[in-house]
Amino acid sequence: MDTQLSIQQLAASTGLSPHTLRYYERIGLIQNVARDAGGRRRYTAADLDWLRFLMRLRQTGMSITEMLRYAGLRREGSSTQAERCAMMEAQLAHVRQEIARLQALAGFLADKVDGYHDALRISMNAANTEIKHAESRRNPLPERPRKTRRS
Amino acid sequence: MDTQLSIQQLAASTGLSPHTLRYYERIGLIQNVARDAGGRRRYTAADLDWLRFLMRLRQTGMSITEMLRYAGLRREGSSTQAERCAMMEAQLAHVRQEIARLQALAGFLADKVDGYHDALRISMNAANTEIKHAESRRNPLPERPRKTRRS
DNA sequence: CTCGAAGTTTGAGTGCACTCGAAGTCAAGC
DNA sequence: GCTTGACTTCGAGTGCACTCAAACTTCGAG
């Protein structure tokens, strides 16, 4: 059973909009999409797999242009395996670098958040002191040492 | 010494272009930039710090709109500390989620790369076999088991 | 004094990845 | 037969974050 999918069904299965599916076909990311008697698109399971693969590449930050290059190579057959492999390796390196970059930025944000927490603790303490009319003038809470987070 | 910076100098110190610096001022991301007698921008060290901070936020994926909101809150003073803190916490959560997302995608790409390596090893082996005229018909290299990488 | 480099403002242009609109076609239900 | 709604193509529009162009001013070197 060669289950065929309408554009709506493929949209539902991928999460892409029909608009985007037509757009991907227009630019050549998907090719040779079958049509029924009335000229409507009939997608195959292979189309669905390919789309899902493309979506993952997209999620890694690969540009449409790069994906087009990959799609072109794939169409040329197994002689381009090494090149496609290199593309995936490059993309993997790219993603790993991005992870490292974001980890450093997470450290920066965590420090910033800690700074705010300290500031807020102090200002709450000050407010408290006012309410209590300097009742707890002895024993001020120590200013919590700054934890230089590097996650 | 209140070292002032020209737009070129600030551009050099931040890596942003003069165009972008003017743009940031136009939209209100930086405000009250001093001018010299001839109407040229004179940036302060505080401006530089603020720009560097903005750039980091930008690198975390924060939109210009969000940064404008943060800038507005900061201008309103310490009464908005809690809100700014919440923004930083939200952004930190965002970055951590992004890291997790990318780690999953790195796993996917690593699998893909492994798949290609296996395929290439086999095709090279086949090529080799041809060259050697089936000399090594006994003892075919085992098809290396697929390592389902989850990094 | 003149020249050229670098600055100013404002509005318009760019590139990416969609996203939509208009005008037309087609099949099914009433 | 007529309507409805989903489909088709194609070109145009959108949002984001810059990026540039044009016309003008200003400063410093020669």
Short mmCIF file of C-alpha atoms (C1' of nucleotides) in Angstrom, two decimals:
data_model
loop_
_atom_site.label_atom_id
_atom_site.label_comp_id
_atom_site.label_asym_id
_atom_site.label_seq_id
_atom_site.Cartn_x
_atom_site.Cartn_y
_atom_site.Cartn_z
CA MET A 1 0.00 0.00 0.00
CA ASP A 2 1.67 3.15 -1.26
CA THR A 3 -0.07 5.58 1.08
CA GLN A 4 -0.20 9.00 -0.51
CA LEU A 5 -0.61 12.20 1.46
CA SER A 6 -2.39 15.39 0.54
CA ILE A 7 -0.65 18.68 1.22
CA GLN A 8 -2.83 19.13 4.30
CA GLN A 9 -1.89 15.71 5.61
CA LEU A 10 1.79 16.33 5.04
CA ALA A 11 1.46 19.70 6.71
CA ALA A 12 -0.15 17.99 9.70
CA SER A 13 2.56 15.30 9.84
CA THR A 14 5.46 17.71 9.62
CA GLY A 15 4.17 20.84 11.31
CA LEU A 16 5.08 22.87 8.24
CA SER A 17 2.35 24.91 6.57
CA PRO A 18 1.05 24.06 3.09
CA HIS A 19 2.49 27.42 2.06
CA THR A 20 5.93 26.34 3.21
CA LEU A 21 5.63 22.94 1.53
CA ARG A 22 4.84 24.61 -1.80
CA TYR A 23 7.67 27.05 -1.20
CA TYR A 24 10.15 24.21 -0.55
CA GLU A 25 9.06 22.56 -3.77
CA ARG A 26 9.30 25.82 -5.70
CA ILE A 27 12.90 26.38 -4.66
CA GLY A 28 13.82 22.75 -5.30
CA LEU A 29 14.21 21.38 -1.79
CA ILE A 30 11.69 18.69 -2.66
CA GLN A 31 11.39 17.50 -6.22
CA ASN A 32 9.23 15.32 -8.40
CA VAL A 33 6.19 15.53 -6.18
CA ALA A 34 3.46 13.42 -7.80
CA ARG A 35 0.14 15.00 -8.83
CA ASP A 36 -3.30 13.41 -8.99
CA ALA A 37 -5.71 13.73 -11.93
CA GLY A 38 -6.73 17.20 -10.79
CA GLY A 39 -3.14 18.45 -10.49
CA ARG A 40 -3.06 18.22 -6.70
CA ARG A 41 0.08 17.16 -4.88
CA ARG A 42 0.29 13.55 -3.66
CA TYR A 43 3.20 13.04 -1.30
CA THR A 44 4.82 9.68 -0.58
CA ALA A 45 6.24 8.28 2.65
CA ALA A 46 9.69 8.98 1.21
CA ASP A 47 8.72 12.65 0.84
CA LEU A 48 7.67 12.70 4.49
CA ASP A 49 10.99 11.18 5.59
CA TRP A 50 12.95 13.64 3.51
CA LEU A 51 10.95 16.56 4.89
CA ARG A 52 11.56 15.40 8.43
CA PHE A 53 15.24 15.14 7.71
CA LEU A 54 15.29 18.63 6.21
CA MET A 55 13.50 19.98 9.25
CA ARG A 56 16.15 18.56 11.50
CA LEU A 57 18.90 20.10 9.42
CA ARG A 58 17.00 23.38 9.54
CA GLN A 59 16.80 23.12 13.32
CA THR A 60 20.56 22.78 13.49
CA GLY A 61 20.75 26.20 11.86
CA MET A 62 21.58 25.05 8.36
CA SER A 63 20.56 27.62 5.75
CA ILE A 64 18.17 26.89 2.92
CA THR A 65 21.04 27.38 0.48
CA GLU A 66 23.10 24.69 2.19
CA MET A 67 20.17 22.35 2.28
CA LEU A 68 19.72 22.89 -1.44
CA ARG A 69 23.33 21.91 -1.95
CA TYR A 70 22.81 18.76 0.09
CA ALA A 71 19.63 17.94 -1.82
CA GLY A 72 21.51 18.39 -5.09
CA LEU A 73 24.30 16.09 -4.02
CA ARG A 74 21.86 13.46 -2.86
CA ARG A 75 20.21 13.49 -6.26
CA GLU A 76 23.57 12.92 -7.92
CA GLY A 77 23.81 9.59 -6.17
CA SER A 78 26.35 7.68 -4.13
CA SER A 79 29.34 9.31 -5.79
CA THR A 80 28.66 12.31 -3.59
CA GLN A 81 28.54 10.40 -0.32
CA ALA A 82 31.88 11.68 0.88
CA GLU A 83 30.87 15.26 0.22
CA ARG A 84 27.54 14.85 1.98
CA CYS A 85 29.33 13.21 4.87
CA ALA A 86 31.65 16.21 5.05
CA MET A 87 28.64 18.52 5.14
CA MET A 88 27.15 16.62 8.06
CA GLU A 89 30.49 16.68 9.87
CA ALA A 90 30.78 20.42 9.31
CA GLN A 91 27.26 20.93 10.59
CA LEU A 92 27.97 18.79 13.64
CA ALA A 93 31.07 20.87 14.38
CA HIS A 94 28.95 23.98 13.93
CA VAL A 95 26.33 22.74 16.39
CA ARG A 96 28.95 21.76 18.95
CA GLN A 97 30.53 25.18 18.70
CA GLU A 98 27.13 26.76 19.14
CA ILE A 99 26.55 24.66 22.26
CA ALA A 100 29.86 25.83 23.70
CA ARG A 101 29.02 29.44 22.87
CA LEU A 102 25.65 29.16 24.57
CA GLN A 103 27.14 27.50 27.61
CA ALA A 104 29.45 30.47 28.09
CA LEU A 105 26.49 32.82 27.68
CA ALA A 106 24.48 30.79 30.21
CA GLY A 107 27.31 31.42 32.66
CA PHE A 108 27.14 35.13 31.96
CA LEU A 109 23.37 35.20 32.47
CA ALA A 110 23.60 33.14 35.64
CA ASP A 111 26.08 35.67 37.06
CA LYS A 112 23.76 38.49 36.10
CA VAL A 113 20.83 36.76 37.77
CA ASP A 114 22.91 36.18 40.90
CA GLY A 115 23.79 39.87 40.91
CA TYR A 116 20.12 40.79 40.78
CA HIS A 117 19.28 38.32 43.52
CA ASP A 118 21.90 39.85 45.77
CA ALA A 119 20.68 43.36 45.01
CA LEU A 120 17.09 42.39 45.64
CA ARG A 121 17.94 40.62 48.89
CA ILE A 122 19.71 43.75 50.10
CA SER A 123 16.93 46.12 49.09
CA MET A 124 14.33 43.86 50.68
CA ASN A 125 16.44 43.79 53.76
CA ALA A 126 16.57 47.60 53.73
CA ALA A 127 12.80 47.80 53.33
CA ASN A 128 12.41 45.33 56.16
CA THR A 129 14.69 47.37 58.37
CA GLU A 130 12.56 50.42 57.72
CA ILE A 131 9.36 48.61 58.59
CA LYS A 132 10.88 47.25 61.75
CA HIS A 133 12.10 50.77 62.64
CA ALA A 134 15.75 49.76 62.97
CA GLU A 135 14.73 47.11 65.47
CA SER A 136 17.32 44.68 64.04
CA ARG A 137 20.18 47.16 63.76
CA ARG A 138 22.52 44.60 65.26
CA ASN A 139 23.07 41.45 63.21
CA PRO A 140 22.78 42.75 59.65
CA LEU A 141 22.57 39.88 57.17
CA PRO A 142 26.01 39.33 55.62
CA GLU A 143 26.31 40.26 52.00
CA ARG A 144 26.30 36.80 50.47
CA PRO A 145 29.61 36.25 48.65
CA ARG A 146 29.29 36.43 44.86
CA LYS A 147 29.33 32.96 43.35
CA THR A 148 31.19 33.29 40.08
CA ARG A 149 29.24 30.70 38.18
CA ARG A 150 30.79 28.96 35.22
CA SER A 151 28.46 26.21 34.12
CA MET B 1 40.07 61.19 32.81
CA ASP B 2 36.69 60.83 31.15
CA THR B 3 37.92 59.16 27.96
CA GLN B 4 35.49 59.79 25.17
CA LEU B 5 35.23 57.59 22.12
CA SER B 6 34.41 58.48 18.55
CA ILE B 7 31.97 56.30 16.67
CA GLN B 8 34.89 54.64 14.87
CA GLN B 9 36.61 53.89 18.15
CA LEU B 10 33.45 52.46 19.65
CA ALA B 11 32.92 50.42 16.52
CA ALA B 12 36.45 49.07 16.86
CA SER B 13 35.98 48.27 20.57
CA THR B 14 32.67 46.50 20.11
CA GLY B 15 32.92 44.98 16.67
CA LEU B 16 29.66 46.65 15.68
CA SER B 17 29.68 48.91 12.63
CA PRO B 18 29.15 52.68 12.90
CA HIS B 19 25.94 52.05 10.93
CA THR B 20 24.71 49.69 13.61
CA LEU B 21 25.70 52.04 16.43
CA ARG B 22 23.67 54.85 14.85
CA TYR B 23 20.83 52.40 14.29
CA TYR B 24 20.87 51.32 17.93
CA GLU B 25 20.71 54.94 18.99
CA ARG B 26 17.92 55.70 16.53
CA ILE B 27 15.71 52.95 17.92
CA GLY B 28 16.51 53.89 21.50
CA LEU B 29 18.79 51.06 22.60
CA ILE B 30 21.38 53.63 23.58
CA GLN B 31 20.26 57.06 24.68
CA ASN B 32 21.68 60.46 25.51
CA VAL B 33 24.85 60.00 23.55
CA ALA B 34 26.92 63.16 23.99
CA ARG B 35 27.90 65.29 20.97
CA ASP B 36 30.97 67.43 20.49
CA ALA B 37 30.93 71.00 19.16
CA GLY B 38 30.53 69.73 15.61
CA GLY B 39 27.61 67.49 16.47
CA ARG B 40 29.66 64.28 16.40
CA ARG B 41 28.97 61.47 18.83
CA ARG B 42 31.24 61.17 21.86
CA TYR B 43 30.73 57.89 23.67
CA THR B 44 31.66 57.27 27.29
CA ALA B 45 33.07 54.18 28.98
CA ALA B 46 29.57 53.58 30.34
CA ASP B 47 28.25 53.51 26.78
CA LEU B 48 30.88 50.92 25.91
CA ASP B 49 29.93 48.75 28.88
CA TRP B 50 26.27 49.00 28.03
CA LEU B 51 26.93 48.10 24.39
CA ARG B 52 28.97 45.09 25.41
CA PHE B 53 26.17 43.99 27.68
CA LEU B 54 23.65 44.42 24.88
CA MET B 55 25.83 42.40 22.55
CA ARG B 56 25.90 39.54 25.00
CA LEU B 57 22.14 39.62 25.33
CA ARG B 58 21.91 39.67 21.56
CA GLN B 59 24.19 36.64 21.37
CA THR B 60 21.85 34.75 23.67
CA GLY B 61 19.19 35.24 21.01
CA MET B 62 17.30 38.06 22.70
CA SER B 63 15.35 40.15 20.19
CA ILE B 64 15.85 43.87 19.74
CA THR B 65 12.34 44.41 21.05
CA GLU B 66 13.13 42.61 24.30
CA MET B 67 16.37 44.51 24.68
CA LEU B 68 14.42 47.74 24.26
CA ARG B 69 12.13 46.65 27.07
CA TYR B 70 15.11 45.90 29.28
CA ALA B 71 16.69 49.26 28.41
CA GLY B 72 13.44 51.01 29.30
CA LEU B 73 13.21 49.27 32.65
CA ARG B 74 16.79 50.09 33.45
CA ARG B 75 16.10 53.76 32.80
CA GLU B 76 13.20 53.66 35.20
CA GLY B 77 15.59 52.82 37.99
CA SER B 78 15.84 50.34 40.80
CA SER B 79 12.09 49.91 41.16
CA THR B 80 12.26 47.68 38.11
CA GLN B 81 15.04 45.42 39.38
CA ALA B 82 12.74 42.49 40.03
CA GLU B 83 11.34 42.70 36.52
CA ARG B 84 14.77 42.93 34.94
CA CYS B 85 15.89 40.00 37.07
CA ALA B 86 12.91 38.02 35.77
CA MET B 87 13.91 38.87 32.21
CA MET B 88 17.42 37.58 32.79
CA GLU B 89 16.05 34.43 34.38
CA ALA B 90 13.74 33.88 31.43
CA GLN B 91 16.60 34.38 29.02
CA LEU B 92 18.77 31.96 30.98
CA ALA B 93 16.01 29.36 30.83
CA HIS B 94 15.71 30.04 27.12
CA VAL B 95 19.43 29.51 26.56
CA ARG B 96 19.47 26.32 28.59
CA GLN B 97 16.57 24.96 26.57
CA GLU B 98 18.40 25.89 23.39
CA ILE B 99 21.48 24.02 24.61
CA ALA B 100 19.39 20.93 25.28
CA ARG B 101 17.77 21.19 21.87
CA LEU B 102 21.15 21.47 20.16
CA GLN B 103 22.56 18.57 22.13
CA ALA B 104 19.78 16.35 20.83
CA LEU B 105 20.46 17.59 17.30
CA ALA B 106 24.18 16.92 17.75
CA GLY B 107 23.24 13.33 18.53
CA PHE B 108 21.19 13.15 15.38
CA LEU B 109 24.03 14.54 13.26
CA ALA B 110 26.57 12.24 14.89
CA ASP B 111 24.39 9.26 13.95
CA LYS B 112 24.11 10.54 10.42
CA VAL B 113 27.87 10.96 10.20
CA ASP B 114 28.38 7.45 11.54
CA GLY B 115 25.99 6.16 8.91
CA TYR B 116 28.02 7.84 6.20
CA HIS B 117 31.27 6.52 7.62
CA ASP B 118 29.92 2.98 7.57
CA ALA B 119 28.67 3.40 4.01
CA LEU B 120 31.98 4.85 2.88
CA ARG B 121 33.96 2.13 4.60
CA ILE B 122 31.89 -0.50 2.80
CA SER B 123 32.13 1.14 -0.60
CA MET B 124 35.87 1.63 -0.17
CA ASN B 125 36.09 -2.00 0.79
CA ALA B 126 34.15 -2.94 -2.34
CA ALA B 127 36.47 -0.82 -4.46
CA ASN B 128 39.42 -2.46 -2.76
CA THR B 129 38.00 -5.90 -3.40
CA GLU B 130 37.71 -5.06 -7.05
CA ILE B 131 41.28 -3.86 -7.26
CA LYS B 132 42.51 -6.96 -5.52
CA HIS B 133 40.44 -9.10 -7.91
CA ALA B 134 38.49 -10.89 -5.19
CA GLU B 135 41.77 -11.94 -3.62
CA SER B 136 40.37 -11.45 -0.13
CA ARG B 137 37.03 -13.17 -0.75
CA ARG B 138 37.47 -15.02 2.54
CA ASN B 139 37.55 -12.83 5.64
CA PRO B 140 35.26 -9.96 4.64
CA LEU B 141 35.54 -7.09 7.11
CA PRO B 142 32.60 -7.28 9.53
CA GLU B 143 30.03 -4.52 9.13
CA ARG B 144 30.90 -2.45 12.16
CA PRO B 145 27.91 -2.37 14.53
CA ARG B 146 25.99 0.95 14.43
CA LYS B 147 26.84 3.00 17.51
CA THR B 148 23.65 4.78 18.45
CA ARG B 149 25.28 7.92 19.73
CA ARG B 150 23.44 10.08 22.25
CA SER B 151 25.83 12.76 23.38
"C1'" DC C 1 41.46 78.64 1.25
"C1'" DT C 2 40.74 74.24 -0.48
"C1'" DC C 3 40.45 69.49 -0.25
"C1'" DG C 4 39.37 65.02 1.42
"C1'" DA C 5 38.09 62.08 5.06
"C1'" DA C 6 34.89 61.30 8.36
"C1'" DG C 7 30.91 62.65 10.52
"C1'" DT C 8 25.63 63.90 10.47
"C1'" DT C 9 20.31 62.79 9.35
"C1'" DT C 10 16.65 60.51 7.00
"C1'" DG C 11 14.69 57.33 4.24
"C1'" DA C 12 15.30 53.45 1.50
"C1'" DG C 13 17.38 48.86 0.42
"C1'" DT C 14 19.02 43.98 1.63
"C1'" DG C 15 18.83 39.03 2.74
"C1'" DC C 16 16.66 35.47 4.81
"C1'" DA C 17 12.83 32.41 5.34
"C1'" DC C 18 8.80 32.34 5.01
"C1'" DT C 19 3.72 33.97 4.32
"C1'" DC C 20 0.03 35.75 1.90
"C1'" DG C 21 -3.20 37.29 -1.85
"C1'" DA C 22 -5.38 37.05 -6.25
"C1'" DA C 23 -7.17 34.65 -9.82
"C1'" DG C 24 -8.24 30.57 -11.47
"C1'" DT C 25 -9.34 25.10 -11.37
"C1'" DC C 26 -11.48 21.00 -9.69
"C1'" DA C 27 -14.46 17.47 -7.18
"C1'" DA C 28 -18.22 16.60 -4.12
"C1'" DG C 29 -22.65 17.61 -2.14
"C1'" DC C 30 -27.20 19.70 -2.61
"C1'" DG D 1 -26.33 23.19 -12.49
"C1'" DC D 2 -24.50 25.63 -8.65
"C1'" DT D 3 -22.05 26.41 -4.65
"C1'" DT D 4 -18.40 25.50 -1.44
"C1'" DG D 5 -14.02 24.67 -0.18
"C1'" DA D 6 -9.61 22.97 -0.97
"C1'" DC D 7 -6.42 23.08 -4.24
"C1'" DT D 8 -3.32 25.31 -8.05
"C1'" DT D 9 0.37 29.08 -9.78
"C1'" DC D 10 2.76 33.28 -9.46
"C1'" DG D 11 4.09 37.41 -7.77
"C1'" DA D 12 4.12 40.28 -3.97
"C1'" DG D 13 4.29 41.24 1.09
"C1'" DT D 14 6.20 40.55 5.96
"C1'" DG D 15 9.34 40.87 9.95
"C1'" DC D 16 13.68 41.04 11.61
"C1'" DA D 17 18.11 43.18 12.06
"C1'" DC D 18 20.74 45.42 9.97
"C1'" DT D 19 23.07 48.11 5.94
"C1'" DC D 20 23.51 51.59 2.70
"C1'" DA D 21 22.83 55.98 -0.10
"C1'" DA D 22 22.25 60.81 -0.62
"C1'" DA D 23 22.84 65.22 0.67
"C1'" DC D 24 24.89 67.91 3.75
"C1'" DT D 25 28.41 69.62 7.57
"C1'" DT D 26 32.75 69.80 9.92
"C1'" DC D 27 37.65 69.25 10.94
"C1'" DG D 28 42.44 69.02 10.02
"C1'" DA D 29 46.30 68.88 6.63
"C1'" DG D 30 48.59 71.19 2.98
#
